[in-house]
Every structure is written in C-alpha cells, then in structure tokens.
Tab-separated table of C-alpha atoms in Angstrom:
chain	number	residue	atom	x	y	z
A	24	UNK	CA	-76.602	159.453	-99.859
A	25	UNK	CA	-74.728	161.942	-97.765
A	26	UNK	CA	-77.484	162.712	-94.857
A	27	UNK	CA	-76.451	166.302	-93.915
A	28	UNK	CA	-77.163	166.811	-97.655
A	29	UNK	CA	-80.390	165.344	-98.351
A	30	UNK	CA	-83.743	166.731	-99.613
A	31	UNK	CA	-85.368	164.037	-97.647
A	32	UNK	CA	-85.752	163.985	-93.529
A	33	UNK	CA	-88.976	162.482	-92.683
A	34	UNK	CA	-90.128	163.776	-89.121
A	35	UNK	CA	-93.766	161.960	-88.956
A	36	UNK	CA	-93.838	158.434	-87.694
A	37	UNK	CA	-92.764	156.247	-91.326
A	38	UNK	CA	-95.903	155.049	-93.729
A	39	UNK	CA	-98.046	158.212	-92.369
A	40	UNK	CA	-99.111	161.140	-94.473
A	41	UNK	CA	-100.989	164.046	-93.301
A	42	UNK	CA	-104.019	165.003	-95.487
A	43	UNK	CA	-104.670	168.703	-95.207
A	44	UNK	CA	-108.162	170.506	-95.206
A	45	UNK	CA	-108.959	173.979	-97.549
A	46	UNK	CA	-107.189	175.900	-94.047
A	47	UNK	CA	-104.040	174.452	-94.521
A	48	UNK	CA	-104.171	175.156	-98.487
A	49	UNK	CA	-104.619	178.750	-97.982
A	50	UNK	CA	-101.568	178.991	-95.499
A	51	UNK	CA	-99.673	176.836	-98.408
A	52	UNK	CA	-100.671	179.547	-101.387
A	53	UNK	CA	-99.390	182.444	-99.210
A	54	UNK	CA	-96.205	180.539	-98.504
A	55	UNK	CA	-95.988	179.698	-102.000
A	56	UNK	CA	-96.487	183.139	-103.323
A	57	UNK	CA	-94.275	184.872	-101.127
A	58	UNK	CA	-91.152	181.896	-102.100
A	59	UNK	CA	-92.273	182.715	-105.915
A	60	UNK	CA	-92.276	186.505	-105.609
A	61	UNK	CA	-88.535	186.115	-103.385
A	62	UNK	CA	-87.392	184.476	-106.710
A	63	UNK	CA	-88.649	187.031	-108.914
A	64	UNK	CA	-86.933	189.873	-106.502
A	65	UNK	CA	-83.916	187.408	-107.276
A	66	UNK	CA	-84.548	187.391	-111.391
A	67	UNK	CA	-83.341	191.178	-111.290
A	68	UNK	CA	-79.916	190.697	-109.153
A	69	UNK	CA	-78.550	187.574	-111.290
A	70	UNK	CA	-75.975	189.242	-113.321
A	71	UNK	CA	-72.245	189.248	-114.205
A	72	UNK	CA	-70.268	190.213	-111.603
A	73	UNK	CA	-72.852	189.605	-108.956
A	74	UNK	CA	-72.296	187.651	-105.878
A	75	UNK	CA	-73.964	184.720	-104.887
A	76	UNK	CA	-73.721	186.150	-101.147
A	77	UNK	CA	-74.988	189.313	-102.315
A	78	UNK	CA	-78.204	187.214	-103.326
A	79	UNK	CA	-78.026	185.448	-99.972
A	80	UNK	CA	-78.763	188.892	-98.378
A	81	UNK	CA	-81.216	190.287	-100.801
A	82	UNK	CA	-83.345	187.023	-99.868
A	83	UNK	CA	-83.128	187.277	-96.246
A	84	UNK	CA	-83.414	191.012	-96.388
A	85	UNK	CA	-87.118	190.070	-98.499
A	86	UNK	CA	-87.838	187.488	-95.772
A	87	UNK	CA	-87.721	189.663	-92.833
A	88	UNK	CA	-89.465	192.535	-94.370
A	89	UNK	CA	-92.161	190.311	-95.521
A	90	UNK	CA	-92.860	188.719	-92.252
A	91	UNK	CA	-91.031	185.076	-93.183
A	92	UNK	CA	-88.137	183.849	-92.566
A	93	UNK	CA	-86.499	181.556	-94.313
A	94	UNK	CA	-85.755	177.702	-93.445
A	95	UNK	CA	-82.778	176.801	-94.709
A	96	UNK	CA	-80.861	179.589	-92.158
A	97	UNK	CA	-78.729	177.362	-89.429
A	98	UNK	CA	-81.642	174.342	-90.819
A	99	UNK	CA	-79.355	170.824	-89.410
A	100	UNK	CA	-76.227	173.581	-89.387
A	101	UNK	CA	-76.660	174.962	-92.928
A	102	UNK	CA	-75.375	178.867	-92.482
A	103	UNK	CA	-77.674	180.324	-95.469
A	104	UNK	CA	-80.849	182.084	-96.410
A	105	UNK	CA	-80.882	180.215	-99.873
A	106	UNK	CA	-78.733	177.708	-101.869
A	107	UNK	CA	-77.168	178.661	-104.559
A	108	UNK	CA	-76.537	175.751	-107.190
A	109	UNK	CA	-73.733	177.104	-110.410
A	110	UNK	CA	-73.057	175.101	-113.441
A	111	UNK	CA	-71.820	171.077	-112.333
A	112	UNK	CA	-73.102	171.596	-109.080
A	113	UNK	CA	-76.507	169.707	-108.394
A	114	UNK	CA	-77.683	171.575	-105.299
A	115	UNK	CA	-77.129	172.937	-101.651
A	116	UNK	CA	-74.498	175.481	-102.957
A	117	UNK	CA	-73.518	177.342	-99.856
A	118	UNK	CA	-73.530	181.035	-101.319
A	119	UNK	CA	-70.361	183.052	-101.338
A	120	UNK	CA	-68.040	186.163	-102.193
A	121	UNK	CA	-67.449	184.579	-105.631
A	122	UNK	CA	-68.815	186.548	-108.609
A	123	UNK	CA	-70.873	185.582	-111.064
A	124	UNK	CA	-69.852	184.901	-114.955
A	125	UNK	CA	-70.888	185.530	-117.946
A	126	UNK	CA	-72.242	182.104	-119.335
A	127	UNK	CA	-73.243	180.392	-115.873
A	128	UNK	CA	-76.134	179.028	-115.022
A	129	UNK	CA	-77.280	178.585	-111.264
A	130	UNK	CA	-80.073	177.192	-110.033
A	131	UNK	CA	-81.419	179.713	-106.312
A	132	UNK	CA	-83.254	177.391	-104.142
A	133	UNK	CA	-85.513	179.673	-101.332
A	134	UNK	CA	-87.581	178.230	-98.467
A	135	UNK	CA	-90.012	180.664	-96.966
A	136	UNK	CA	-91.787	179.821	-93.474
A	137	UNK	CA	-94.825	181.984	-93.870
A	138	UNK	CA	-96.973	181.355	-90.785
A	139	UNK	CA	-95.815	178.275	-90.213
A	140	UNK	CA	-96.447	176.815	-93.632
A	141	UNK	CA	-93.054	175.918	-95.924
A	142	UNK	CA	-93.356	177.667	-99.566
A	143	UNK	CA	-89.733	175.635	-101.229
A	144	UNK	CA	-89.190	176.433	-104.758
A	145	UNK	CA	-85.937	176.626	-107.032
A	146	UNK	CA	-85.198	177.821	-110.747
A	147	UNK	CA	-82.500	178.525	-112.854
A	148	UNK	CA	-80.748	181.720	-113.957
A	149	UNK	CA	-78.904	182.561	-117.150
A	150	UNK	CA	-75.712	184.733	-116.058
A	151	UNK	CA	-75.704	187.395	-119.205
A	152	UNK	CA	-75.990	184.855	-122.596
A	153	UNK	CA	-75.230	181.004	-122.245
A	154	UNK	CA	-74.322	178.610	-124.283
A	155	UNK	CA	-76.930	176.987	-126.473
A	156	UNK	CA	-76.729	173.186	-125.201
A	157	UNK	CA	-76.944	175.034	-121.074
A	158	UNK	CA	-79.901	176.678	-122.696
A	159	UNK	CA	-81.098	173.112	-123.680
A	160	UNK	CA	-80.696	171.935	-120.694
A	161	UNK	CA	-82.685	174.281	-119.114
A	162	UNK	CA	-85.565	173.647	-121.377
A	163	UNK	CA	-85.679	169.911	-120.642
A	164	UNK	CA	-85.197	170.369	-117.390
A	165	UNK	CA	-88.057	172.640	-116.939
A	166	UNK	CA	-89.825	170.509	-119.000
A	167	UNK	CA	-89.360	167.360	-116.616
A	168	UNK	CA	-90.677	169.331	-113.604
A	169	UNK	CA	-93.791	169.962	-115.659
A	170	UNK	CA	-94.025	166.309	-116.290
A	171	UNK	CA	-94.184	165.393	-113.556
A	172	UNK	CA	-96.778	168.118	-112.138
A	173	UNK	CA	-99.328	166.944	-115.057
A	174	UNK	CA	-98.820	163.290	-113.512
A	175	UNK	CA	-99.563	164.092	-109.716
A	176	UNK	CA	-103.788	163.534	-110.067
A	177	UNK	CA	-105.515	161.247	-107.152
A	178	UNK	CA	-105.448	157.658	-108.067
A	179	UNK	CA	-101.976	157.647	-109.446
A	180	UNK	CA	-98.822	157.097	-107.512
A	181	UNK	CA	-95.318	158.275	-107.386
A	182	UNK	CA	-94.245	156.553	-109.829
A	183	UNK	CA	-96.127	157.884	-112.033
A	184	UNK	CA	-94.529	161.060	-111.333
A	185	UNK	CA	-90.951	159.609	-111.563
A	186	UNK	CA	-91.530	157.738	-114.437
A	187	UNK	CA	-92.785	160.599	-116.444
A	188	UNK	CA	-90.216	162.729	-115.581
A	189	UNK	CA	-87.657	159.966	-116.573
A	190	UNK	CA	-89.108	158.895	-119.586
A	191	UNK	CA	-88.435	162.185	-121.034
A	192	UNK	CA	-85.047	163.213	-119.273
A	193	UNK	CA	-83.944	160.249	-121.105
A	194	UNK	CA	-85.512	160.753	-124.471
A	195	UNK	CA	-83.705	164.194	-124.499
A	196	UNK	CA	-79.604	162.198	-123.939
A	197	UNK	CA	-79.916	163.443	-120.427
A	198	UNK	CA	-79.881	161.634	-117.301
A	199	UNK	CA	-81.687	161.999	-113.533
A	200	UNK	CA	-80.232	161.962	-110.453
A	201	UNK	CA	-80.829	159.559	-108.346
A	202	UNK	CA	-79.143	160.558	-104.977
A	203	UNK	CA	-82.048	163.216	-104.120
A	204	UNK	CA	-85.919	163.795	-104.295
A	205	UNK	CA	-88.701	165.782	-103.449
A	206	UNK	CA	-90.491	165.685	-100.410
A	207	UNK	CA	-93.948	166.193	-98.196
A	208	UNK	CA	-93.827	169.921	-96.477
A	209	UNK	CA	-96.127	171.976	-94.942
A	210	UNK	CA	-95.821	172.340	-91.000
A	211	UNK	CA	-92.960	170.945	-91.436
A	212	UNK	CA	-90.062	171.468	-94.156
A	213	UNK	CA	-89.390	167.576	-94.778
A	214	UNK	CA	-92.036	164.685	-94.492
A	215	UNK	CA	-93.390	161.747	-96.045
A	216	UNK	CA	-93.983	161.175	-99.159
A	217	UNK	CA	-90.987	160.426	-100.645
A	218	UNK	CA	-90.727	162.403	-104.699
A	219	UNK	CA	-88.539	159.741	-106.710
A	220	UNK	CA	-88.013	161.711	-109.465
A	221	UNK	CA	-87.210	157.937	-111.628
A	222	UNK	CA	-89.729	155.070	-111.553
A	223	UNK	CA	-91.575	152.947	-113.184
A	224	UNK	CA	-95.930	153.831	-112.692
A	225	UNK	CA	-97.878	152.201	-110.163
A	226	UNK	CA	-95.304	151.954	-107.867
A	227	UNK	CA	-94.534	153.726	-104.697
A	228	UNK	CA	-97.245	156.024	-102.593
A	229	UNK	CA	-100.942	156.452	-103.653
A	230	UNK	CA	-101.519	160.082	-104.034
A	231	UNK	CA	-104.344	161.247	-102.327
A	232	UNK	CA	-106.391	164.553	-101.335
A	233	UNK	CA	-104.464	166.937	-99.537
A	234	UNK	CA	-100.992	166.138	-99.870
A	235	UNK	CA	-98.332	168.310	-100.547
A	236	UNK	CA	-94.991	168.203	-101.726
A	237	UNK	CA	-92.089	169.015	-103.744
A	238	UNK	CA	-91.008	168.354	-107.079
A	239	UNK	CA	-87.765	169.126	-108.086
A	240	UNK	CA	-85.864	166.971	-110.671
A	241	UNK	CA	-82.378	167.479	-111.256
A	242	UNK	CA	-81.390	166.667	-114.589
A	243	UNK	CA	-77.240	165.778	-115.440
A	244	UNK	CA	-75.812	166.604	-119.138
A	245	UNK	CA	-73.811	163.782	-118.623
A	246	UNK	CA	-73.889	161.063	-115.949
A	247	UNK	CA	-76.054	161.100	-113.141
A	248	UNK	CA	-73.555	160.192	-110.131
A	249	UNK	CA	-72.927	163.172	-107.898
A	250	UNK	CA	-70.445	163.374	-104.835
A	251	UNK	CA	-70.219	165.569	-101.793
A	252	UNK	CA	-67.448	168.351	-101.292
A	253	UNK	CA	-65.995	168.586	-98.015
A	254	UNK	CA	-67.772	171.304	-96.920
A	255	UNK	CA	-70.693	168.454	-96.547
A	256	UNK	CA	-73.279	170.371	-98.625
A	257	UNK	CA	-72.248	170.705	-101.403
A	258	UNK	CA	-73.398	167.999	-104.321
A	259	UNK	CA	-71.662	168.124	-107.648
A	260	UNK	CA	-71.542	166.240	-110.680
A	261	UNK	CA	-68.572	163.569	-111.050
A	262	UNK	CA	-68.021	163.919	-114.388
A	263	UNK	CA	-68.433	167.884	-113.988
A	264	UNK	CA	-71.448	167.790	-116.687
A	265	UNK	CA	-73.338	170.302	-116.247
A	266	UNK	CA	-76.921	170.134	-113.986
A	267	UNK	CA	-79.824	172.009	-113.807
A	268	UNK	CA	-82.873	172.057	-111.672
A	269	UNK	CA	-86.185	173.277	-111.140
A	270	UNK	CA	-88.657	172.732	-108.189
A	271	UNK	CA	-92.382	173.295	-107.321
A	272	UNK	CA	-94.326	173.000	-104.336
A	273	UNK	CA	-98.224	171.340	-104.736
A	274	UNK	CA	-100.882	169.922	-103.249
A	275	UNK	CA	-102.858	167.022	-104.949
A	276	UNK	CA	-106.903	168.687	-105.292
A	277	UNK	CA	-109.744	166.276	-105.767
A	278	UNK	CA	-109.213	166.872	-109.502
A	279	UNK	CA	-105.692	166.682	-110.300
A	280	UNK	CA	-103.018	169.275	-108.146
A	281	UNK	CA	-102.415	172.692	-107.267
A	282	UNK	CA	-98.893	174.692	-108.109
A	283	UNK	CA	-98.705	176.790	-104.743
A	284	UNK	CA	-95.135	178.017	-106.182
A	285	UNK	CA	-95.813	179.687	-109.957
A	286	UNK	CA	-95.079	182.779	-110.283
A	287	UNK	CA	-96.392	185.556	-110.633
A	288	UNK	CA	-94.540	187.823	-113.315
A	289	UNK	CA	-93.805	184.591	-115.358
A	290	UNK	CA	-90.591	184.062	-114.313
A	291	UNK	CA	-90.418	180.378	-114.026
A	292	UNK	CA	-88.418	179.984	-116.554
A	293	UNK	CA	-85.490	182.538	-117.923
A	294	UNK	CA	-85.457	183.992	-120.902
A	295	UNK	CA	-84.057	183.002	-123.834
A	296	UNK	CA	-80.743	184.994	-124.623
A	297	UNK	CA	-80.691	187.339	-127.484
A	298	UNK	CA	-77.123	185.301	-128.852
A	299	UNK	CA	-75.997	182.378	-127.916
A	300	UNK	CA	-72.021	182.646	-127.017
A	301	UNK	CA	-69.713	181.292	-129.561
C-alpha cells in the first residue's frame, strides 16, 4: 500500500479506541450534515463540460462560508479541498482543469472539520447519461456500503462488516479492493478501527458503543489490483475497469448505528438517466 495514499493513518497509541459520549455525537451529526449538504451543493455543478477544479472551489468556497474547513487541504501535502475520483480511478483524484464528459462517472470525496469533529463522506456522479453496466455498478456499489451499515450493531465485529459487503460485491461479478479501508474519525481524521471492507465474520475489532468510523467500499468492474500514478495520489485500476465508490460516516448506538452522513435532499445516490447511451 502506497502510504501517502492511504485511507488509513492511525494517530492513537495501536489496539486503543476512543468511545464517545452523546457530546461528541452531536458535534459528529453537525459535521456530518454540513459534508452531506457540501455534496448536495456538488449534485448541481456535475455536468458536461464542468471542471473537476471548478468543483474543488465550489467546495472550499461552501467550507469557508459555512464555518468549516475542509481536511484534505495541504492534509500529509495533498493540495485539494476534495478528491475527485473519474471512471478507472479508485480514489484520491487530485482535481484539475480537465472537463468533464458525457458518460463519466466520478466519485467527490469531501472532509469537513466542523468544530473540530471530521464529517468524511463520498458518492458518485453520473456526467449527463452513462452507460447501463457504469449505472450497474453504481447500484451495487451503493448497495455494498449499505451492507455493510446494516452489519455495524454492538456485539458484531468488523468482519462482519467486510464480509457482508464482500459477499455481495462478489455475487454481483464484481470485485473489492483490497489496498484501502475505512477508518475511526472524529477529533481526529484517521484512527483506529481499521474498516476492511473483505472478511470473513467474527474476525477483527469488536464494535462497541460510541465508535465512529467510515465506510467506504470501493468496488472494481474487473480486477481488484490498483496502482499509484506518479503524482503519489492517485490510485487507479490496473486493468482500467471501471470503479466506483461510496462512503458514510457512523457511530455504533447501543442499538445498532447511526448514519451522521445521509443526506438530506436524497441525494445519496444519482439518478437514474432518462437513456442509457448506445
């Protein structure tokens, strides 16, 4: 795993998790809400023709108006507000003056610091009308992420969360990556527990009470090995298959978990086009 590229950089001494109290879930829901309404600001700009730069500004523009800012800017030397993540590549795009085309797909990953709380969420965009096996892609993709939420209860583990979300990547002819994976946030933006987003249940971390983290499968038409571009950031597919990926941010509840990220127009997943392209 490339380490100036990975999703996970564990701050806290190794084996601890912090278990946070009803305070620390309020400052989470406010970060959350704020990185969920940034993406739905974002819905409206992904077009044709559009830059992914452009988007860049429009989401540090939202951050500093809203009283955020957001954590990826100069984050272990990364020089963007977002990442912006188009067709084969897997994540950390590093936006730029390149339009937009017809038929892309992208996946806009925002981190909002809201009061010192970390609201991280992603989704995908269809770019005008895609093709229908993108569009399936999407679905299953989606799908997986939502998997793996109904899995994260108190009592289970990790694996339980990768193995559901493998289980039916799998089923569907797709495969998961294996070179990221979510992580703990809150105070800080990466911590302990490791999200395998593969795995077999019962193994890995007890959930408990108060944890939060990421989920945020990414899910390969084709195989899941990925490489780094020069640039250090950037991960795409090897076989240039196309990727997709979707992310939350929750916190296990004494009852099962809470989705700090959903939001709040609906927009968590994008719409189906009218007609497909031939």
């Amino acid at each position: 795993m490339n380490d100036a590229a990975a999703e996970t950089v564990t701050r806290r001494q190794p084996g601890t998790i912090k278990l946070h109290g009803p305070e620390a879930f309020e400052g989470m829901r406010k970060a959350g809400r704020l990185t969920a309404e940034a993406l739905d600001m974002i819905a409206g700009l992904v077009k044709p023709g559009v830059t992914t730069d452009a988007i860049d500004r429009a989401a540090f523009e939202f951050a500093m108006d809203h009283g955020a800012y957001p954590a990826t800017l100069y984050y272990r030397g990364y020089p963007r507000s977002c990442c912006t993540s188009i067709n084969e590549v897997v994540c950390h795009g590093i936006p730029n003056e390149k339009p937009l085309k017809e038929g892309d797909i992208v996946n806009i990953d925002v981190t909002l610091i809201v009061d010192g709380w970390h609201g991280d969420s992603s989704r995908m965009y269809a770019v005008g009308e895609i093709k229908p096996f993108a569009m399936r892609l999407l679905a299953i993709t989606h799908e997986s992420l939502e998997r793996g939420i109904a899995a994260a209860r108190p009592g289970a583990t990790t694996g339980h969360i990768g193995e559901a979300i493998q289980r039916y990547a799998e089923s569907e002819r797709c495969s998961v990556v294996r070179d990221f994976c979510g992580h703990g946030l809150g105070r800080l933006f990466h911590d302990e527990p490791n999200i395998l987003h593969y795995g077999r249940a019962g193994e890995g971390v007890e959930l408990r009470p108060g944890m939060f983290f990421t989920i945020e499968p990414m899910i390969n038409l084709g195989r899941p090995q990925v490489k780094i571009k020069n640039d250090g950031w950037t991960a795409v597919t090897r076989d240039r298959s196309l990727s997709a990926q979707f992310e939350h941010t929750i916190g296990i509840t004494e009852t099962g978990c809470e989705v700090f990220t959903r939001s709040p127009k609906g927009l968590d997943f994008p719409s189906r086009p009218s007609a497909p392209l031939t």
